[in-house]
Amino acid sequence: MRVLVDSATADDAGVFCLDAERVLVQTVDFFTPVVDDPAAYGRIAAANALSDVYAMGGRPLTAMNIVGMPMDVVSPETIAAILRGGYEKIREASCALIGGHTIRNPEPIYGLSVTGLALRQQLLTNAAGRPGDHLLLTKPLGTGIAATAIKRDLISQKLAQAAINSMERINVEGAELAERGLVKAATDVTGFGLLGHLASLCTASGVTAYVHAAAVPVLGAEVMDLIAIKCVPGGSRENLRTVEEFVRWENTSDGVNRSG
């Protein structure tokens, strides 16, 4: 069987065995704009797709643009800025842009199809978690809240920039940690939130996890203030409903909430 990872374990990418040592890592990811600046949108979308390969312990090799635009609304200059932003991240990842496909679409969408390479022994998957493993986040949480606040004009410039910087950063740490043999299981925390992606990892690995709320890094105190005024994306509410069956909330003696 040369297909090592498919959709069954909700991993970030599919994996196909090339030979005894090497595997091909393939993913596709795109979404509608999350910020107003077209170049930043391009960088964020490209970083999101490239990071799926890193989350599997691989390195991106080639990428292809996926573009859908309402041509009567979005100017050619804006489209070019989006593509330039995406290309910045592709180059940063030492990845080759080899083509793509464009269609007319009622809403703007942009992203990448990415093919990467990994060593089989360094592959990271949702199914490799084991009891006693420690959980590590490479980025703080709160970008979904910040993106919603940006759309509603409720955010400070400081937090807005911090969120954009975080979303633009490719998660190369996944590959670096895998290459050093320090981790075996990983997932890219994006659209389904921390608990959603953690639930997928735990289900695939047959384990449970404990999360100490006070230990989870966030972009800043302003994120909590935005949550208090109900500045929460609809996707976060849906994510919470989806994971409720997997999560038990506890108020512990030290005042920390745990989910497991």
C-alpha positions as a Markdown table, in Angstrom:
| # | Residue | x | y | z |
|---|---|---|---|---|
| 1 | Met | 0.0 | 0.0 | 0.0 |
| 2 | Arg | 1.8 | 3.2 | -1.2 |
| 3 | Val | -0.8 | 5.6 | 0.2 |
| 4 | Leu | 0.4 | 6.1 | 3.8 |
| 5 | Val | -2.0 | 8.9 | 4.8 |
| 6 | Asp | -5.4 | 9.8 | 3.4 |
| 7 | Ser | -8.4 | 11.6 | 4.6 |
| 8 | Ala | -9.3 | 9.0 | 7.2 |
| 9 | Thr | -7.2 | 10.6 | 10.0 |
| 10 | Ala | -8.0 | 14.2 | 9.2 |
| 11 | Asp | -4.3 | 15.0 | 8.6 |
| 12 | Asp | -3.1 | 18.2 | 7.0 |
| 13 | Ala | -1.9 | 16.5 | 3.8 |
| 14 | Gly | -2.0 | 13.2 | 2.0 |
| 15 | Val | 1.2 | 11.1 | 1.9 |
| 16 | Phe | 2.3 | 8.8 | -0.9 |
| 17 | Cys | 5.3 | 6.5 | -0.6 |
| 18 | Leu | 7.9 | 7.0 | -3.3 |
| 19 | Asp | 10.5 | 4.5 | -2.1 |
| 20 | Ala | 11.8 | 2.9 | 1.1 |
| 21 | Glu | 13.1 | 6.3 | 2.4 |
| 22 | Arg | 11.1 | 9.1 | 0.8 |
| 23 | Val | 7.4 | 10.1 | 0.8 |
| 24 | Leu | 5.5 | 12.6 | -1.2 |
| 25 | Val | 3.3 | 15.1 | 0.8 |
| 26 | Gln | 0.4 | 16.7 | -1.0 |
| 27 | Thr | -2.1 | 19.4 | 0.1 |
| 28 | Val | -4.5 | 22.0 | -1.2 |
| 29 | Asp | -5.8 | 25.0 | 0.7 |
| 30 | Phe | -7.6 | 28.2 | -0.1 |
| 31 | Phe | -10.0 | 30.7 | 1.4 |
| 32 | Thr | -11.7 | 34.1 | 1.1 |
| 33 | Pro | -9.9 | 37.2 | 2.3 |
| 34 | Val | -9.3 | 37.6 | 6.1 |
| 35 | Val | -7.7 | 41.0 | 5.9 |
| 36 | Asp | -8.2 | 44.1 | 3.7 |
| 37 | Asp | -4.6 | 44.4 | 2.3 |
| 38 | Pro | -4.4 | 42.2 | -0.8 |
| 39 | Ala | -0.7 | 41.4 | -0.5 |
| 40 | Ala | -1.1 | 40.4 | 3.2 |
| 41 | Tyr | -4.1 | 38.2 | 2.1 |
| 42 | Gly | -1.8 | 36.5 | -0.4 |
| 43 | Arg | 0.9 | 35.9 | 2.1 |
| 44 | Ile | -1.5 | 34.6 | 4.7 |
| 45 | Ala | -3.2 | 32.2 | 2.3 |
| 46 | Ala | 0.1 | 30.9 | 0.9 |
| 47 | Ala | 1.6 | 30.5 | 4.4 |
| 48 | Asn | -1.5 | 28.5 | 5.4 |
| 49 | Ala | -1.1 | 26.0 | 2.5 |
| 50 | Leu | 2.7 | 25.7 | 2.8 |
| 51 | Ser | 2.4 | 25.1 | 6.6 |
| 52 | Asp | 0.3 | 21.9 | 5.9 |
| 53 | Val | 3.4 | 20.3 | 4.4 |
| 54 | Tyr | 5.6 | 21.4 | 7.3 |
| 55 | Ala | 3.0 | 20.0 | 9.7 |
| 56 | Met | 3.6 | 16.6 | 8.2 |
| 57 | Gly | 7.4 | 16.9 | 8.7 |
| 58 | Gly | 8.0 | 17.7 | 5.0 |
| 59 | Arg | 9.5 | 20.5 | 3.0 |
| 60 | Pro | 7.6 | 22.1 | 0.1 |
| 61 | Leu | 8.9 | 21.4 | -3.4 |
| 62 | Thr | 6.4 | 22.9 | -5.8 |
| 63 | Ala | 3.2 | 25.0 | -5.6 |
| 64 | Met | 0.4 | 25.9 | -7.9 |
| 65 | Asn | -1.9 | 28.9 | -7.6 |
| 66 | Ile | -5.6 | 28.5 | -7.1 |
| 67 | Val | -7.5 | 31.7 | -7.9 |
| 68 | Gly | -11.2 | 32.5 | -8.1 |
| 69 | Met | -12.2 | 36.2 | -8.6 |
| 70 | Pro | -15.2 | 38.3 | -9.3 |
| 71 | Met | -13.6 | 40.1 | -12.2 |
| 72 | Asp | -16.2 | 42.9 | -12.3 |
| 73 | Val | -15.4 | 43.8 | -8.6 |
| 74 | Val | -11.7 | 43.0 | -8.1 |
| 75 | Ser | -9.2 | 44.9 | -10.2 |
| 76 | Pro | -6.3 | 43.3 | -12.1 |
| 77 | Glu | -4.0 | 45.3 | -9.9 |
| 78 | Thr | -5.5 | 43.9 | -6.7 |
| 79 | Ile | -5.3 | 40.3 | -8.1 |
| 80 | Ala | -1.6 | 40.9 | -9.0 |
| 81 | Ala | -0.9 | 42.1 | -5.4 |
| 82 | Ile | -2.5 | 39.0 | -4.0 |
| 83 | Leu | -0.4 | 36.8 | -6.2 |
| 84 | Arg | 2.8 | 38.7 | -5.4 |
| 85 | Gly | 2.1 | 38.3 | -1.7 |
| 86 | Gly | 1.7 | 34.6 | -2.1 |
| 87 | Tyr | 4.8 | 34.3 | -4.2 |
| 88 | Glu | 6.8 | 36.0 | -1.4 |
| 89 | Lys | 6.0 | 33.1 | 0.9 |
| 90 | Ile | 6.6 | 30.5 | -1.8 |
| 91 | Arg | 10.1 | 31.9 | -2.3 |
| 92 | Glu | 10.7 | 32.1 | 1.4 |
| 93 | Ala | 9.9 | 28.4 | 1.6 |
| 94 | Ser | 12.4 | 27.7 | -1.2 |
| 95 | Cys | 9.5 | 26.3 | -3.1 |
| 96 | Ala | 9.0 | 26.5 | -6.9 |
| 97 | Leu | 5.8 | 28.0 | -8.3 |
| 98 | Ile | 5.0 | 26.0 | -11.5 |
| 99 | Gly | 1.6 | 27.1 | -12.5 |
| 100 | Gly | -2.0 | 27.3 | -11.4 |
| 101 | His | -5.6 | 27.8 | -12.4 |
| 102 | Thr | -7.9 | 30.8 | -12.4 |
| 103 | Ile | -11.7 | 31.0 | -12.6 |
| 104 | Arg | -14.4 | 33.6 | -12.2 |
| 105 | Asn | -16.1 | 33.3 | -8.8 |
| 106 | Pro | -18.7 | 35.4 | -6.9 |
| 107 | Glu | -16.3 | 35.7 | -4.0 |
| 108 | Pro | -12.5 | 36.1 | -4.1 |
| 109 | Ile | -10.6 | 33.0 | -3.2 |
| 110 | Tyr | -6.9 | 32.3 | -3.3 |
| 111 | Gly | -4.6 | 29.5 | -2.1 |
| 112 | Leu | -2.2 | 26.9 | -3.2 |
| 113 | Ser | -1.8 | 23.3 | -4.1 |
| 114 | Val | 1.5 | 22.2 | -2.7 |
| 115 | Thr | 3.7 | 19.1 | -3.2 |
| 116 | Gly | 6.4 | 18.4 | -0.7 |
| 117 | Leu | 8.9 | 15.8 | 0.2 |
| 118 | Ala | 9.7 | 14.1 | 3.6 |
| 119 | Leu | 11.7 | 11.2 | 4.8 |
| 120 | Arg | 9.4 | 8.3 | 5.8 |
| 121 | Gln | 11.1 | 8.0 | 9.3 |
| 122 | Gln | 10.5 | 11.7 | 10.0 |
| 123 | Leu | 6.8 | 11.8 | 8.9 |
| 124 | Leu | 4.5 | 13.5 | 11.4 |
| 125 | Thr | 0.8 | 12.4 | 11.5 |
| 126 | Asn | -2.3 | 12.7 | 13.6 |
| 127 | Ala | -2.1 | 9.0 | 14.4 |
| 128 | Ala | 1.4 | 9.0 | 16.1 |
| 129 | Gly | 0.5 | 10.6 | 19.4 |
| 130 | Arg | 1.3 | 8.5 | 22.5 |
| 131 | Pro | 0.4 | 8.7 | 26.2 |
| 132 | Gly | 2.9 | 11.0 | 28.0 |
| 133 | Asp | 3.6 | 13.3 | 25.0 |
| 134 | His | 3.7 | 17.0 | 25.7 |
| 135 | Leu | 1.7 | 19.5 | 23.7 |
| 136 | Leu | 3.6 | 22.3 | 22.0 |
| 137 | Leu | 2.1 | 25.3 | 20.2 |
| 138 | Thr | 4.4 | 27.1 | 17.8 |
| 139 | Lys | 2.2 | 30.2 | 17.5 |
| 140 | Pro | -0.2 | 32.0 | 19.9 |
| 141 | Leu | -3.9 | 31.7 | 19.5 |
| 142 | Gly | -6.4 | 34.4 | 18.7 |
| 143 | Thr | -6.0 | 35.2 | 15.0 |
| 144 | Gly | -9.7 | 34.2 | 14.2 |
| 145 | Ile | -10.9 | 36.7 | 16.9 |
| 146 | Ala | -8.5 | 39.3 | 15.5 |
| 147 | Ala | -9.6 | 38.8 | 11.9 |
| 148 | Thr | -13.2 | 39.2 | 12.9 |
| 149 | Ala | -12.3 | 42.4 | 14.9 |
| 150 | Ile | -10.5 | 43.7 | 11.8 |
| 151 | Lys | -13.7 | 43.3 | 9.7 |
| 152 | Arg | -15.7 | 45.1 | 12.4 |
| 153 | Asp | -13.2 | 47.8 | 12.9 |
| 154 | Leu | -12.9 | 47.0 | 16.6 |
| 155 | Ile | -9.2 | 46.2 | 16.8 |
| 156 | Ser | -6.2 | 48.2 | 17.8 |
| 157 | Gln | -3.4 | 48.6 | 15.2 |
| 158 | Lys | -1.0 | 46.8 | 17.5 |
| 159 | Leu | -3.1 | 43.7 | 17.7 |
| 160 | Ala | -4.1 | 43.8 | 14.1 |
| 161 | Gln | -0.4 | 43.8 | 13.0 |
| 162 | Ala | 0.5 | 41.1 | 15.5 |
| 163 | Ala | -2.3 | 38.9 | 14.1 |
| 164 | Ile | -1.2 | 39.5 | 10.5 |
| 165 | Asn | 2.4 | 38.8 | 11.3 |
| 166 | Ser | 1.4 | 35.6 | 13.0 |
| 167 | Met | -0.8 | 34.4 | 10.1 |
| 168 | Glu | 1.9 | 35.3 | 7.5 |
| 169 | Arg | 4.6 | 33.2 | 9.3 |
| 170 | Ile | 5.1 | 29.8 | 7.8 |
| 171 | Asn | 5.3 | 26.9 | 10.3 |
| 172 | Val | 8.7 | 25.6 | 9.3 |
| 173 | Glu | 9.2 | 24.5 | 12.9 |
| 174 | Gly | 7.3 | 21.4 | 12.1 |
| 175 | Ala | 9.9 | 20.1 | 9.6 |
| 176 | Glu | 12.8 | 21.3 | 11.8 |
| 177 | Leu | 11.5 | 19.4 | 14.8 |
| 178 | Ala | 10.8 | 16.3 | 12.7 |
| 179 | Glu | 14.2 | 16.3 | 11.2 |
| 180 | Arg | 15.7 | 16.5 | 14.7 |
| 181 | Gly | 13.6 | 13.5 | 15.8 |
| 182 | Leu | 11.9 | 15.6 | 18.6 |
| 183 | Val | 8.3 | 15.0 | 17.6 |
| 184 | Lys | 6.2 | 12.3 | 15.9 |
| 185 | Ala | 2.7 | 13.7 | 15.8 |
| 186 | Ala | 1.7 | 17.2 | 14.6 |
| 187 | Thr | -1.2 | 19.2 | 13.2 |
| 188 | Asp | -1.6 | 22.7 | 11.8 |
| 189 | Val | -4.1 | 24.6 | 14.0 |
| 190 | Thr | -6.2 | 26.6 | 11.6 |
| 191 | Gly | -9.9 | 26.6 | 10.7 |
| 192 | Phe | -11.1 | 24.1 | 13.3 |
| 193 | Gly | -9.4 | 25.8 | 16.2 |
| 194 | Leu | -7.1 | 24.3 | 18.8 |
| 195 | Leu | -9.7 | 21.9 | 20.2 |
| 196 | Gly | -11.0 | 20.8 | 16.8 |
| 197 | His | -7.6 | 19.9 | 15.5 |
| 198 | Leu | -6.5 | 18.4 | 18.9 |
| 199 | Ala | -9.7 | 16.2 | 18.8 |
| 200 | Ser | -8.7 | 14.9 | 15.4 |
| 201 | Leu | -5.2 | 14.1 | 16.6 |
| 202 | Cys | -6.4 | 12.4 | 19.8 |
| 203 | Thr | -9.0 | 10.4 | 17.9 |
| 204 | Ala | -6.5 | 9.2 | 15.3 |
| 205 | Ser | -3.9 | 8.3 | 18.0 |
| 206 | Gly | -6.4 | 6.7 | 20.4 |
| 207 | Val | -5.3 | 9.1 | 23.3 |
| 208 | Thr | -6.8 | 11.9 | 25.4 |
| 209 | Ala | -5.2 | 15.3 | 26.1 |
| 210 | Tyr | -5.3 | 17.7 | 29.0 |
| 211 | Val | -5.1 | 21.4 | 28.2 |
| 212 | His | -4.4 | 24.0 | 30.9 |
| 213 | Ala | -6.1 | 27.1 | 29.8 |
| 214 | Ala | -3.7 | 29.4 | 31.6 |
| 215 | Ala | -0.8 | 27.8 | 29.7 |
| 216 | Val | -2.2 | 28.4 | 26.3 |
| 217 | Pro | -0.5 | 31.4 | 24.6 |
| 218 | Val | -2.7 | 34.1 | 23.0 |
| 219 | Leu | -1.8 | 37.1 | 20.9 |
| 220 | Gly | -2.5 | 39.5 | 23.8 |
| 221 | Ala | -5.0 | 40.6 | 26.5 |
| 222 | Glu | -7.0 | 42.5 | 23.9 |
| 223 | Val | -8.1 | 39.1 | 22.5 |
| 224 | Met | -9.9 | 38.3 | 25.7 |
| 225 | Asp | -11.5 | 41.8 | 25.7 |
| 226 | Leu | -12.8 | 41.2 | 22.2 |
| 227 | Ile | -14.3 | 37.8 | 23.2 |
| 228 | Ala | -16.0 | 39.6 | 26.1 |
| 229 | Ile | -17.9 | 41.8 | 23.7 |
| 230 | Lys | -18.8 | 38.8 | 21.5 |
| 231 | Cys | -16.4 | 39.5 | 18.7 |
| 232 | Val | -16.2 | 35.9 | 17.8 |
| 233 | Pro | -16.3 | 34.4 | 14.2 |
| 234 | Gly | -19.2 | 32.1 | 13.4 |
| 235 | Gly | -16.8 | 29.3 | 12.7 |
| 236 | Ser | -15.6 | 29.3 | 16.3 |
| 237 | Arg | -19.1 | 28.9 | 17.6 |
| 238 | Glu | -19.6 | 26.0 | 15.2 |
| 239 | Asn | -16.3 | 24.5 | 16.1 |
| 240 | Leu | -17.3 | 24.5 | 19.8 |
| 241 | Arg | -20.6 | 22.7 | 19.0 |
| 242 | Thr | -18.7 | 20.1 | 17.0 |
| 243 | Val | -16.1 | 19.3 | 19.7 |
| 244 | Glu | -18.5 | 19.4 | 22.7 |
| 245 | Glu | -18.9 | 15.6 | 22.6 |
| 246 | Phe | -15.1 | 15.2 | 22.9 |
| 247 | Val | -14.4 | 17.7 | 25.6 |
| 248 | Arg | -14.9 | 17.8 | 29.4 |
| 249 | Trp | -14.5 | 21.1 | 31.0 |
| 250 | Glu | -13.2 | 21.3 | 34.6 |
| 251 | Asn | -12.7 | 24.0 | 37.1 |
| 252 | Thr | -9.7 | 22.9 | 39.1 |
| 253 | Ser | -8.5 | 23.9 | 42.5 |
| 254 | Asp | -5.8 | 26.1 | 41.0 |
| 255 | Gly | -8.4 | 28.0 | 38.9 |
| 256 | Val | -7.3 | 26.5 | 35.6 |
| 257 | Asn | -9.8 | 25.0 | 33.2 |
| 258 | Arg | -8.8 | 21.7 | 31.7 |
| 259 | Ser | -10.3 | 19.9 | 28.7 |
| 260 | Gly | -9.7 | 16.3 | 28.0 |
